[in-house]
Short mmCIF file of C-alpha atoms and ligand atoms in Angstrom, two decimals:
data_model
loop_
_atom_site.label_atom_id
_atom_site.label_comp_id
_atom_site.label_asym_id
_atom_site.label_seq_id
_atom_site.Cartn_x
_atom_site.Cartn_y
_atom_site.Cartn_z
CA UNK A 357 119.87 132.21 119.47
CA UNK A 358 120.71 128.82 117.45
CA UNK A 359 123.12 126.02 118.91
CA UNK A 360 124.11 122.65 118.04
CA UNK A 361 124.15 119.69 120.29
CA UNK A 362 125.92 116.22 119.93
CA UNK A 363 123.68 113.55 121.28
CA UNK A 364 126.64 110.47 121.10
CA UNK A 365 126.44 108.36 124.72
CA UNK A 366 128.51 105.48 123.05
CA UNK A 367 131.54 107.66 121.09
CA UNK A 368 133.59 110.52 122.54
CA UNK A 369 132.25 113.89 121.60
CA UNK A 370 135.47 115.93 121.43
CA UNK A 371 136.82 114.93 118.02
CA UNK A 372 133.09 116.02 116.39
CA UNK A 373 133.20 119.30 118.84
CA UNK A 374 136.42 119.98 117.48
CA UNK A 375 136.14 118.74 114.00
CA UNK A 376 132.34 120.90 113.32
CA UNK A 377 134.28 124.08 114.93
CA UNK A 378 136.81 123.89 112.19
CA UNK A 379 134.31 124.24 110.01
CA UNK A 380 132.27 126.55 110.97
CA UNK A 381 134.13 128.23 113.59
CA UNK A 382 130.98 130.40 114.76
CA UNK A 383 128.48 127.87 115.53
CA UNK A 384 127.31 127.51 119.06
CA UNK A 385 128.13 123.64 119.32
CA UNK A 386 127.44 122.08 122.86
CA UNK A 387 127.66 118.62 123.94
CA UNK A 388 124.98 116.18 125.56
CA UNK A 389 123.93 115.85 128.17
CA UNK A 390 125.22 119.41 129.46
CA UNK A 391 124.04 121.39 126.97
CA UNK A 392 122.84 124.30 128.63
CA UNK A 393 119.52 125.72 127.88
CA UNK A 394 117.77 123.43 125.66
CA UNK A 395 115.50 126.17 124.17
CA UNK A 396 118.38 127.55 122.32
CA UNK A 397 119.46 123.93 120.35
CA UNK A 398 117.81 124.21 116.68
CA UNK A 399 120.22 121.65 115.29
CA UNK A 400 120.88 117.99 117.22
CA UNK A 401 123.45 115.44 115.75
CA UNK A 402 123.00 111.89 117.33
CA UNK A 403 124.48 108.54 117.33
CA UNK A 404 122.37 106.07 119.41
CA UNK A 405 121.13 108.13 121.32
CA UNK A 406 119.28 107.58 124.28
CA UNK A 407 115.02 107.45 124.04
CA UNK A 408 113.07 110.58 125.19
CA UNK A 409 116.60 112.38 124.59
CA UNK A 410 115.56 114.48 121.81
CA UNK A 411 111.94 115.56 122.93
CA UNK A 412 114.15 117.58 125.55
CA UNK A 413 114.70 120.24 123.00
CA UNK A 414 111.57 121.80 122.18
CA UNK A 415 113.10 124.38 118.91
CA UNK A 416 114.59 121.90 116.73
CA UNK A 417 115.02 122.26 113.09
CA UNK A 418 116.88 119.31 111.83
CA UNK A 419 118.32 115.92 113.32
CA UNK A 420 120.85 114.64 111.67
CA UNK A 421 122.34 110.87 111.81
CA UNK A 422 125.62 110.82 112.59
CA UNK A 423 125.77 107.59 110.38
CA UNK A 424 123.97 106.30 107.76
CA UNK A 425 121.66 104.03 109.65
CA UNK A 426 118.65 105.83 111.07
CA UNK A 427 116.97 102.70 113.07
CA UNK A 428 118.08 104.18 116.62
CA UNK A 429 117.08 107.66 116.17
CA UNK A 430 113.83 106.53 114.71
CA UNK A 431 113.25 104.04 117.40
CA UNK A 432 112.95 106.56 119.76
CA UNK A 433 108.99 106.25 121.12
CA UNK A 434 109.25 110.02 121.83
CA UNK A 435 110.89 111.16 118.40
CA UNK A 436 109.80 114.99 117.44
CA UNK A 437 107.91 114.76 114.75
CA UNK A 438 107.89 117.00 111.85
CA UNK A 439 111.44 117.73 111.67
CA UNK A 440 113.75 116.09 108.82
CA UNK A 441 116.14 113.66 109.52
CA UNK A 442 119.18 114.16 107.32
CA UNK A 443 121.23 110.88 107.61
CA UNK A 444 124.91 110.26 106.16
CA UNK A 445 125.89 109.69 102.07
CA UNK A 446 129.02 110.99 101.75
CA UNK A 447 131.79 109.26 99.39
CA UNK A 448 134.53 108.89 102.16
CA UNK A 449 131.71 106.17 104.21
CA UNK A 450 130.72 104.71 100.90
CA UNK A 451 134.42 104.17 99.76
CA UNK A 452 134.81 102.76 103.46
CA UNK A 453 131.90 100.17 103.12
CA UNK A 454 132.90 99.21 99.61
CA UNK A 455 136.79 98.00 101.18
CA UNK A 456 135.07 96.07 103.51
CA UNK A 457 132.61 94.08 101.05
CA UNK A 458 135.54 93.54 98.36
CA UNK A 459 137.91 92.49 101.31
CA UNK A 460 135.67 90.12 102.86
CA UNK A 461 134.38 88.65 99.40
CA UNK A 462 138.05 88.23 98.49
CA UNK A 463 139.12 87.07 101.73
CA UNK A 464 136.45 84.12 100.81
CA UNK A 465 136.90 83.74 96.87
CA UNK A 466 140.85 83.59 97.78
CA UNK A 467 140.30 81.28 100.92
CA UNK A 468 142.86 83.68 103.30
CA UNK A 469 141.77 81.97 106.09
CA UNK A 470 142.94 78.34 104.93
CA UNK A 471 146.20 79.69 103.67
CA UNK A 472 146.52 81.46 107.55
CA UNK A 473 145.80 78.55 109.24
CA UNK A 474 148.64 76.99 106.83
CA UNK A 475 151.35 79.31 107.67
CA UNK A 476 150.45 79.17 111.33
CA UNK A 477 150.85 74.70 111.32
CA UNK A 478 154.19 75.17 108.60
CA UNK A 479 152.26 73.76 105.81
CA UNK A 480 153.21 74.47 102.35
CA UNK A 481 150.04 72.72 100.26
CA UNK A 482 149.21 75.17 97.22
CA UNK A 483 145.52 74.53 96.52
CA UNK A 484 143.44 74.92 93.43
CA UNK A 485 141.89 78.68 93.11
CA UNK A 486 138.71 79.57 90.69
CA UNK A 487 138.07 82.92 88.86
CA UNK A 488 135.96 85.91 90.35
CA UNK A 489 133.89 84.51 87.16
CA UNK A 490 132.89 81.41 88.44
CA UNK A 491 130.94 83.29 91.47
CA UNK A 492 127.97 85.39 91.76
CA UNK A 493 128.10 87.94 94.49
CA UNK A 494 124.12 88.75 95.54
CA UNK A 495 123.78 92.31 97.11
CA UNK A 496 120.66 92.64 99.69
CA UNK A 497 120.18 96.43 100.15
CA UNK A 498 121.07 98.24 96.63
CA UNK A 499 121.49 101.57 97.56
CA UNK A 500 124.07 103.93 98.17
CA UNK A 501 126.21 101.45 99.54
CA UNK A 502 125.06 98.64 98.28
CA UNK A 503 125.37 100.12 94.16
CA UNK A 504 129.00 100.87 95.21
CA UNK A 505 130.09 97.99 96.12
CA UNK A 506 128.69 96.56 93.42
CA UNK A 507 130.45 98.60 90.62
CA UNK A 508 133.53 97.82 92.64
CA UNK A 509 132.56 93.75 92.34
CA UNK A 510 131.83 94.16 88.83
CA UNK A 511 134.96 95.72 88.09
CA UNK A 512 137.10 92.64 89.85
CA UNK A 513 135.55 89.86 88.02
CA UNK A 514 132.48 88.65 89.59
CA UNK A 515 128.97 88.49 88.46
CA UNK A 516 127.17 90.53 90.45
CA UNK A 517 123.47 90.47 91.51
CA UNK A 518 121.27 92.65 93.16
CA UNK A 519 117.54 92.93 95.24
CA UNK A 520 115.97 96.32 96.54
CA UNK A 521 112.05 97.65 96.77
CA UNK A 522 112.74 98.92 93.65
CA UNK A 523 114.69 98.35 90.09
CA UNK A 524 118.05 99.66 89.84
CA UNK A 525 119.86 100.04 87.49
CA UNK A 526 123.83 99.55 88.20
CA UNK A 527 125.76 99.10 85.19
CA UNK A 528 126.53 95.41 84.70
CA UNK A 529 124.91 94.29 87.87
CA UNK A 530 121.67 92.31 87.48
CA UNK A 531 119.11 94.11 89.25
CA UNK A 532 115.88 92.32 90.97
CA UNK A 533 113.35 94.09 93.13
CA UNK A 534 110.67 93.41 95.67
CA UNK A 535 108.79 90.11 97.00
CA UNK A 536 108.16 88.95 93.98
CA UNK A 537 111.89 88.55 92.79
CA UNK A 538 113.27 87.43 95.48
CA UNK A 539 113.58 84.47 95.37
CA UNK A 540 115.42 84.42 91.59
CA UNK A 541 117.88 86.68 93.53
CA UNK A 542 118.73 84.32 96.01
CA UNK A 543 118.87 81.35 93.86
CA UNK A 544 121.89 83.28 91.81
CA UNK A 545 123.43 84.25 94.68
CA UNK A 546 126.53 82.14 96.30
CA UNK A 547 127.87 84.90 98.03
CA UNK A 548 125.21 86.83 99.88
CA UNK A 549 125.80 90.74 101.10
CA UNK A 550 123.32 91.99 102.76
CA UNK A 551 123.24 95.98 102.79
CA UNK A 552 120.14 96.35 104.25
CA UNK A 553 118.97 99.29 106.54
CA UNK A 554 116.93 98.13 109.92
CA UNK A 555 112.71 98.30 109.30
CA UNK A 556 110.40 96.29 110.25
CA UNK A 557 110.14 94.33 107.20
CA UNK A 558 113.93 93.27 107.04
CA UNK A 559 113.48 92.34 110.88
CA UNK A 560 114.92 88.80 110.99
CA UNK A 561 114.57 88.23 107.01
CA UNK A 562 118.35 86.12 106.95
CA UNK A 563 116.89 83.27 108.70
CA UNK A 564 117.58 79.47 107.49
CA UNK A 565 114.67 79.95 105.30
CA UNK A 566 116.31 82.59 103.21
CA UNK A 567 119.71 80.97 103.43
CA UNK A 568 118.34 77.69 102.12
CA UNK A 569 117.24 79.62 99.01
CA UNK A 570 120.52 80.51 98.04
CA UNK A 571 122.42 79.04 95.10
CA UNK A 572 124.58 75.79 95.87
CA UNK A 573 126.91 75.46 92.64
CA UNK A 574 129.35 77.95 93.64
CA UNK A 575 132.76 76.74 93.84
CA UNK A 576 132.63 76.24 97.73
CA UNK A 577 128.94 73.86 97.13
CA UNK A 578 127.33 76.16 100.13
CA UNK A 579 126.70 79.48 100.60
CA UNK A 580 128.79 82.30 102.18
CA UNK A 581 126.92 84.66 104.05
CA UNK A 582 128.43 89.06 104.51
CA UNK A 583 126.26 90.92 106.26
CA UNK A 584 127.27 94.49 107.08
CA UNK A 585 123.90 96.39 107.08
CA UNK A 586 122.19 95.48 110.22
CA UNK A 587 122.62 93.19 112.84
CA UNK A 588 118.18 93.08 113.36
CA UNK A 589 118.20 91.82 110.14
CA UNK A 590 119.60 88.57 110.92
CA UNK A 591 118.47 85.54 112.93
CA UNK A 592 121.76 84.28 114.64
CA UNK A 593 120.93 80.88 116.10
CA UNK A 594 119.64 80.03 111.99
CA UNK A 595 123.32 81.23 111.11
CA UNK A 596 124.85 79.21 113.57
CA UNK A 597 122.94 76.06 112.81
CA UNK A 598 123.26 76.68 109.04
CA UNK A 599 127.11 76.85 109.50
CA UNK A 600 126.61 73.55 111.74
CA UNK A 601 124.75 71.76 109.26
CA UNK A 602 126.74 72.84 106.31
CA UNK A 603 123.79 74.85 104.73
CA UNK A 604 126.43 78.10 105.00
CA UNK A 605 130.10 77.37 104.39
CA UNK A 606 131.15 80.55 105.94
CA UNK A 607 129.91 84.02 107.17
CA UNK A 608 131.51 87.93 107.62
CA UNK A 609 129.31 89.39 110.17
CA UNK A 610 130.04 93.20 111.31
CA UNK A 611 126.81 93.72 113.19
CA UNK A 612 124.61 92.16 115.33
CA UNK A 613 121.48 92.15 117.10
CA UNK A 614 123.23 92.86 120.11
CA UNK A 615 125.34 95.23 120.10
CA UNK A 616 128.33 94.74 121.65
CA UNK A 617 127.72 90.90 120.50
CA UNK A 618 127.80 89.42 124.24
CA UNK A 619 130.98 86.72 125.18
CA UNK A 620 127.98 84.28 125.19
CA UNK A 621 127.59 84.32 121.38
CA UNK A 622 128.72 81.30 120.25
CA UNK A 623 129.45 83.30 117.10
CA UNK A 624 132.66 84.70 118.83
CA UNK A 625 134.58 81.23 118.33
CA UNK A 626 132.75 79.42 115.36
CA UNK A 627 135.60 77.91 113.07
CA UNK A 628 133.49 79.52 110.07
CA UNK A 629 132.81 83.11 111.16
CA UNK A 630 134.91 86.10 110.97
CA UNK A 631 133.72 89.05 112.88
CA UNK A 632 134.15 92.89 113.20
CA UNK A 633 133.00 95.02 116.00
CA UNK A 634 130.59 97.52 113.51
CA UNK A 635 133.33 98.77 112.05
CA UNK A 636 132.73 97.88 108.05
CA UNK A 637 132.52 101.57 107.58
CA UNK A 638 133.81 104.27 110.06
CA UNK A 639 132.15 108.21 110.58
CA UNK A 640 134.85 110.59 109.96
CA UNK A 641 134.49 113.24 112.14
CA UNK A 642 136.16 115.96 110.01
CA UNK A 643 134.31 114.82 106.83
CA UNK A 644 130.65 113.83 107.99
CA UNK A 645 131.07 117.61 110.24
CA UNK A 646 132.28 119.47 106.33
CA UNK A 647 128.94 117.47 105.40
CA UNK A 648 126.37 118.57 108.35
CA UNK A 649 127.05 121.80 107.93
CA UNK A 650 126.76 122.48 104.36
CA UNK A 651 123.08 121.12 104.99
CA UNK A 652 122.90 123.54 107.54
CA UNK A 653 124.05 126.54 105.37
CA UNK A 654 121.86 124.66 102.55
CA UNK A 655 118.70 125.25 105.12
CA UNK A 656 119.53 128.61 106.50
CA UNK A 657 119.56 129.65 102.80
CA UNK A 658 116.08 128.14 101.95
CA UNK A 659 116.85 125.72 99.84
CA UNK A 660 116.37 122.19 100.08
CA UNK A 661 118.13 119.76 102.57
CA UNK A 662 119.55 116.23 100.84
CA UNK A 663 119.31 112.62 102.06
CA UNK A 664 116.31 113.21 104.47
CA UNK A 665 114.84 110.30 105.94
CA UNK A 666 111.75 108.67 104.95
CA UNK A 667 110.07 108.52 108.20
CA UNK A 668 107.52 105.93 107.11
CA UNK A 669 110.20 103.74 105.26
CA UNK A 670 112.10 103.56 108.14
CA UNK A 671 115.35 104.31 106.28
P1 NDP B 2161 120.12 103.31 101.31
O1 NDP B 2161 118.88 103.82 101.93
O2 NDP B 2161 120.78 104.09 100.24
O3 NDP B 2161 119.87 101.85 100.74
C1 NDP B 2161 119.05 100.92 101.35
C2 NDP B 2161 118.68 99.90 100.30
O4 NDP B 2161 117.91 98.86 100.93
C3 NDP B 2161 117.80 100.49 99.19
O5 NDP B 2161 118.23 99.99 97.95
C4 NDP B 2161 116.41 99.98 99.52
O6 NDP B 2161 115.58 99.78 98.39
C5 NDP B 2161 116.76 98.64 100.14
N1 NDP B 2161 115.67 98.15 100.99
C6 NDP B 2161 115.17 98.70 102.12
N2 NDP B 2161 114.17 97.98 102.59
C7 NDP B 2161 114.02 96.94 101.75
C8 NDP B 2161 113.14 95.84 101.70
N3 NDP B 2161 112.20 95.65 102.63
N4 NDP B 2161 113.25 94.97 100.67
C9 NDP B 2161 114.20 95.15 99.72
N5 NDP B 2161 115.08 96.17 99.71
C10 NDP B 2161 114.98 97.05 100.72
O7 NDP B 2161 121.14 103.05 102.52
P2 NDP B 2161 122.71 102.90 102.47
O8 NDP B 2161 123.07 102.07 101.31
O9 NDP B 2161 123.36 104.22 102.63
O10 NDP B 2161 122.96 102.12 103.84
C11 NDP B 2161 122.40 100.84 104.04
C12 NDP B 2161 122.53 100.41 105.48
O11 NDP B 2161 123.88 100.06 105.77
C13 NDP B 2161 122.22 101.48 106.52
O12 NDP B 2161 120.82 101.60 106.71
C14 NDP B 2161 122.91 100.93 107.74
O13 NDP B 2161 122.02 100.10 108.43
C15 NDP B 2161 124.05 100.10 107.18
N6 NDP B 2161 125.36 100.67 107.48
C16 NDP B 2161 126.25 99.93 108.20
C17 NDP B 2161 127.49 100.42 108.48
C18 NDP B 2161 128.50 99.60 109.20
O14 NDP B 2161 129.56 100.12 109.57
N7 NDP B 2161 128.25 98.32 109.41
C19 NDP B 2161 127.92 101.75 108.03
C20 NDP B 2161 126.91 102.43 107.25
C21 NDP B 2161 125.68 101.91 107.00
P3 NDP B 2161 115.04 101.04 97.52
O15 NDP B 2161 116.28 101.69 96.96
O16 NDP B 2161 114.22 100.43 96.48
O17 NDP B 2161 114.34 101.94 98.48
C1 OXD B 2162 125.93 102.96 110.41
C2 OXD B 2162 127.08 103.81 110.24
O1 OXD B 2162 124.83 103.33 110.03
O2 OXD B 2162 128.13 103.52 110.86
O3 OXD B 2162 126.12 101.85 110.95
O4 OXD B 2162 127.03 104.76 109.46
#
C-alpha cells in the first residue's frame, strides 16, 4: 500500500488533489489532516505545515516542498530524518520570480510610482530618465532564481552583480562569493535583490549595517532595496529607519518576518515601500504536481531524485 498526502493548512488542497490526479490518475492521494491510516502515506507534499505534523507518518519515503523555500518544513523540531526533501525548480516558478524582479527594478529605474502619483493630482511634468546602464542591480542569493533573473537584467541594460557561498558563473553578471566578498558586492550595488533562502546565517543579514554598505552614486544618490527571498532575512525596523533617514530611497518587499505582515507594520503605509502579499512567484498546481510525480516515477524506478535538500545547509 503507498499513498500521498497534502500537508497545506494555509492553501486549499483541492486544486493540488485534483491537479496530481490528472497526472497520475492511480495514485492514492489523500488530504491532511484526514488522511486515513497514516501507515499507508510513503509520499507527503507540504506547504507550512504544521510542527510534529510529519512524524505522524511513520513509512515515508520522500517530502517534497510544495515551493521552493524549505525553511518551514525544516523548522519542524520533530522532522523525520533520513528521508530527502525534494523542493521546487521548475521553469514556470523561475519565469514567475524573474517578472517580479524585472518589474519591480523597472518600476524603480522608470520611477512608475512618481508618474502615478502625477496622473492621480493632473500633473503633466515630464522628468529626466537615465539608462538601465547607469545602474547596477546587486543579486543576494544567486541560484536558481537568483541566475535567472539575472540573465533577464543583463539582457535589459543593467549591470548586473551577484553574491552566493560560492562563484558563479552567469554570463555577463559579475559574480562575488562568500564573507570575504561581500562587501565589494554591496559597494557596486544600487539596487539590492535579495534572493536568499531562510538559514541561520542569512537570519537578519539586511540590517542598516548591510544597507549602509551599499553603493550611493546611483542615479537616485540612495539605495533601493527588493527583497523577495525571505522575509527572516530582513530586519524591518533598520528598513524603516533607513527609509526615514534617507539611507534607502525606496524598497519592494514580498515577504516578511511575519507572515501575514500584521496592520501594525508601519511598512503597510510608508510613502517609500511597495508591498506584495508573498506572491513574487506563485506554485502552479498543475505544473509543480507534472513535477512531483516524475520524481516519484524517477524513485520508484531507482534512479536518482533531483533538487534534494541539503539538510545541513538549510536550503
Ligand atoms: P537556490 O538554493 O537555488 O539558491 C539559493 C542561493 O542563495 C544560492 O546561490 C546560495 O549559494 C545562496 N546562499 C545561501 N546561503 C547563503 C549565504 N549564507 N551567503 C551567501 N549566499 C547564500 O534557491 P532558489 O534560487 O530556488 O530560491 C531562493 C529562495 O527564494 C528560496 O529559498 C525561497 O526562500 C525564496 N522564494 C520566494 C518566493 C516568493 O514567492 N517570494 C518563491 C520562491 C522562492 P550557493 O549557490 O553558493 O549555495
Ligand atoms: C516559496 C515559494 O518558497 O513560494 O516562497 O516557492
Amino acid at each position: 500500500m503507498s499513498a500521498f498526502v497534502f500537508v497545506t493548512p494555509t492553501w486549499d488542497a483541492e486544486p493540488w488533489c485534483k491537479a496530481l490526479q490528472k497526472v497520475a490518475p492511480k495514485l492514492d492521494i489523500r488530504l491532511w489532516p484526514n488522511g486515513g491510516k497514516v501507515e499507508y502515506v510513503t509520499y507527503a507534499a507540504a506547504w507550512l505545515p504544521p510542527p510534529n505534523e510529519l512524524r505522524r507518518f511513520p513509512n515515508l519515503k520522500i517530502i517534497f516542498s510544495l515551493g521552493a523555500g524549505v525553511d518551514a518544513i525544516l523548522g519542524d523540531p520533530t522532522l523525520p530524518q533520513g528521508i530527502p526533501i525534494v523542493r521546487v525548480n521548475d521553469a514556470d516558478l523561475t519565469n514567475r520570480m524573474s517578472e517580479y524582479i524585472v518589474l519591480n527594478v523597472l518600476m524603480h529605474h522608470r520611477q512608475q510610482r512618481r508618474i502615478d502619483e502625477n496622473q492621480r493630482n493632473k500633473i503633466w511634468q515630464p522628468f529626466p530618465q537615465h539608462a538601465a546602464s547607469a545602474i547596477t542591480v546587486g543579486i543576494m542569493g544567486l541560484g536558481v532564481l537568483g541566475a535567472d533573473a539575472a540573465r533577464k537584467l543583463h539582457v535589459m541594460g543593467f549591470n548586473v552583480v551577484g553574491w552566493s557561498r560560492s562563484l558563479k558563473h552567469v554570463e555577463g553578471v559579475k559574480s562575488f562569493a562568500g564573507a570575504s566578498e561581500f562587501d565589494r558586492f554591496l559597494g557596486e550595488t544600487d539596487i539590492l535583490v535579495s534572493l536568499l533562502p531562510a538559514t541561520a546565517d542569512t537570519d537578519g543579514i539586511i540590517n542598516s549595517t548591510l544597507l549602509n554598505k551599499l553603493s550611493r552614486r546611483g542615479p537616485f544618490g540612495a539605495p533601493i532595496l527588493i527583497n523577495a527571498g525571505r522575509g527572516r532575512a530582513q530586519v524591518e525596523d533598520d528598513i524603516l529607519a533607513c527609509l526615514d533617514s534617507g539611507a534607502l530611497y525606496a524598497a519592494t518587499l514580498d515577504v516578511f518576518r511575519k507572515e501575514p505582515l500584521p496592520v501594525t507594520s508601519k511598512l503597510w503605509s510608508h510613502p517609500r515601500v511597495s508591498l506584495t502579499p508573498h506572491m513574487a512567484a506563485d506554485s502552479d498546481p498543475e505544473t509543480i504536481c507534472r513535477y512531483v510525480y516524475a520524481q516519484i516515477e524517477r524513485f520508484e524506478n531507482g534512479e536518482a531524485l533531483v533538487n534534494v535538500v541539503d539538510r545541513l545547509n538549510g536550503y
